[in-house]
Amino acid sequence: MHSGYVCTVKIAKVGPGQESVWDYPRPPRVEAVTAQITVELGGATIADTTDAVRVLETSHPPVYYLPREAFADGILQPAPGNSFCEFKGVASYLSVGSEDGAAWFYPNPNPGYEALEGRVAVYPGRMQRCRVGDDTVTPQEGDFYGGWITPNIVGPFKGAPGTLGW
């Protein structure tokens, strides 16, 4: 049965050197990143690496996954709960310092997403600052998706109120 409801999304114009999240694939793609990725919390750098991967999925800003060893000793602790992604599998959560459930990982990622094994993603909005190279990240809106928005990424982005139907 068709409800007669039509959803339209106005796609932002893509400038030189920019990427539109609407050009990202579904199912998502994982790609290596060589830029320096840093995460700060409580006035300290708690993660620093040039060995990250990012997940690109239609309508979502990239999510960066850092090697677990890139994080400061003891900063990551198990947190309750898990979630399910139809593509990547079952995610488990971690506390980052005193930020309960501010990170997640896939202990046994689904086939095609093996590059996520041993890597951790953080919600940038729960950190003091995240950086990709020289760019400071703007967190994706909402409390479910953990996208990292940099000046070269254009939307609109899923996650804000009213975007669940996209």
Coordinates of C-alpha atoms in Angstrom, one line a residue:
M1 CA 0.0 0.0 0.0
H2 CA 1.4 3.4 -1.0
S3 CA 0.9 6.2 1.6
G4 CA 1.3 9.0 -1.0
Y5 CA 4.1 10.4 1.1
V6 CA 7.1 11.6 -0.9
C7 CA 10.4 12.6 0.8
T8 CA 12.6 15.0 -1.0
V9 CA 16.0 16.1 0.1
K10 CA 17.8 19.2 -1.2
I11 CA 21.4 18.1 -1.9
A12 CA 24.0 20.8 -1.2
K13 CA 26.2 21.9 -4.1
V14 CA 29.6 20.2 -4.1
G15 CA 32.5 22.5 -4.6
P16 CA 36.1 21.8 -5.6
G17 CA 37.8 19.3 -3.2
Q18 CA 34.4 18.5 -1.5
E19 CA 32.6 15.2 -1.2
S20 CA 28.8 14.8 -1.0
V21 CA 27.5 12.2 1.4
W22 CA 24.9 11.5 -1.2
D23 CA 27.6 10.1 -3.5
Y24 CA 28.6 7.6 -0.8
P25 CA 27.5 4.0 -1.4
R26 CA 25.0 1.7 0.3
P27 CA 26.1 -0.8 1.5
P28 CA 28.8 1.3 3.1
R29 CA 32.4 1.2 2.0
V30 CA 35.5 1.1 4.3
E31 CA 38.6 3.0 3.2
A32 CA 42.0 3.6 4.6
V33 CA 42.9 7.1 5.8
T34 CA 46.5 8.4 6.1
A35 CA 45.7 11.8 7.6
Q36 CA 46.6 12.3 11.2
I37 CA 43.6 11.7 13.4
T38 CA 43.5 13.0 16.9
V39 CA 40.9 12.9 19.7
E40 CA 41.1 15.2 22.8
L41 CA 39.2 14.8 26.1
G42 CA 39.8 16.6 29.4
G43 CA 42.5 18.8 28.0
A44 CA 44.6 15.8 26.8
T45 CA 45.1 14.0 23.5
I46 CA 43.7 10.6 24.2
A47 CA 44.2 9.1 20.7
D48 CA 46.6 9.9 17.8
T49 CA 47.1 7.9 14.7
T50 CA 47.8 8.0 10.9
D51 CA 46.4 4.4 10.6
A52 CA 42.6 5.0 10.6
V53 CA 39.8 3.8 8.3
R54 CA 36.6 5.6 7.6
V55 CA 33.2 4.2 6.8
L56 CA 31.3 5.9 4.0
E57 CA 27.5 5.4 3.7
T58 CA 24.9 7.3 1.8
S59 CA 23.6 10.3 3.7
H60 CA 26.0 9.9 6.6
P61 CA 29.2 11.9 7.3
P62 CA 32.2 9.5 7.5
V63 CA 32.8 7.6 10.7
Y64 CA 36.5 7.2 11.6
Y65 CA 37.7 4.0 13.3
L66 CA 41.1 4.2 15.0
P67 CA 43.3 1.3 16.1
R68 CA 42.6 0.4 19.8
E69 CA 46.3 0.9 20.5
A70 CA 46.1 4.5 19.3
F71 CA 44.2 5.3 22.5
A72 CA 45.9 6.2 25.8
D73 CA 46.3 3.3 28.2
G74 CA 43.3 2.8 30.3
I75 CA 41.1 5.4 28.6
L76 CA 38.8 2.8 27.1
Q77 CA 36.6 0.7 29.4
P78 CA 33.7 -1.7 28.6
A79 CA 30.3 -0.1 28.7
P80 CA 26.9 -1.8 28.7
G81 CA 24.8 -2.3 25.6
N82 CA 25.2 -3.1 22.0
S83 CA 23.6 -2.3 18.7
F84 CA 23.2 -3.9 15.3
C85 CA 24.1 -2.7 11.9
E86 CA 22.7 -4.8 9.0
F87 CA 26.0 -4.4 7.2
K88 CA 28.8 -4.4 9.9
G89 CA 27.2 -6.6 12.5
V90 CA 26.9 -6.3 16.3
A91 CA 28.7 -3.4 17.9
S92 CA 29.8 -3.2 21.6
Y93 CA 30.2 0.0 23.5
L94 CA 33.0 1.5 25.5
S95 CA 33.3 4.4 27.9
V96 CA 36.0 6.9 27.1
G97 CA 37.3 8.3 30.4
S98 CA 34.1 9.4 32.3
E99 CA 32.0 9.5 29.1
D100 CA 29.9 6.3 29.4
G101 CA 29.2 4.7 26.0
A102 CA 31.0 7.3 24.0
A103 CA 32.7 4.8 21.7
W104 CA 31.9 1.6 19.9
F105 CA 33.6 -1.3 18.1
Y106 CA 32.8 -4.4 16.2
P107 CA 34.3 -7.4 17.9
N108 CA 33.4 -9.7 15.0
P109 CA 32.6 -7.6 12.0
N110 CA 30.6 -9.1 9.2
P111 CA 32.3 -10.3 6.0
G112 CA 33.4 -7.3 3.9
Y113 CA 34.1 -5.2 7.1
E114 CA 37.1 -7.1 8.5
A115 CA 39.1 -3.8 8.4
L116 CA 37.1 -2.7 11.4
E117 CA 38.4 -5.5 13.6
G118 CA 40.6 -4.1 16.4
R119 CA 39.4 -0.5 15.7
V120 CA 37.3 1.9 17.8
A121 CA 35.0 4.8 16.8
V122 CA 34.1 7.7 19.1
Y123 CA 31.1 10.0 19.1
P124 CA 32.9 13.3 18.3
G125 CA 30.2 15.3 20.1
R126 CA 31.2 13.5 23.3
M127 CA 34.8 14.4 23.0
Q128 CA 36.5 17.8 23.6
R129 CA 37.8 17.9 20.1
C130 CA 38.4 15.6 17.2
R131 CA 40.7 16.5 14.2
V132 CA 41.3 15.1 10.8
G133 CA 44.6 16.5 9.7
D134 CA 44.3 20.3 10.4
D135 CA 40.5 20.3 10.3
T136 CA 38.4 20.3 13.5
V137 CA 35.4 18.0 13.3
T138 CA 31.8 19.1 13.7
P139 CA 29.8 16.3 15.2
Q140 CA 26.9 14.8 13.3
E141 CA 23.6 15.8 14.8
G142 CA 21.6 13.3 16.9
D143 CA 22.7 10.8 19.4
F144 CA 22.8 7.6 17.4
Y145 CA 25.2 8.2 14.4
G146 CA 28.8 9.2 15.0
G147 CA 29.7 11.0 11.8
W148 CA 32.7 13.4 11.6
I149 CA 31.9 16.5 9.5
T150 CA 34.9 18.3 8.1
P151 CA 34.8 21.3 5.7
N152 CA 35.2 19.0 2.7
I153 CA 32.1 17.0 3.5
V154 CA 28.7 18.3 2.4
G155 CA 25.1 17.1 3.1
P156 CA 22.4 17.4 4.2
F157 CA 23.2 14.7 6.8
K158 CA 21.0 12.1 8.4
G159 CA 20.7 12.3 12.1
A160 CA 19.0 15.6 12.8
P161 CA 15.3 15.7 13.9
G162 CA 13.0 14.8 11.0
T163 CA 15.7 12.9 9.0
L164 CA 14.9 9.3 10.1
G165 CA 12.8 8.7 6.9
W166 CA 15.6 9.4 4.5

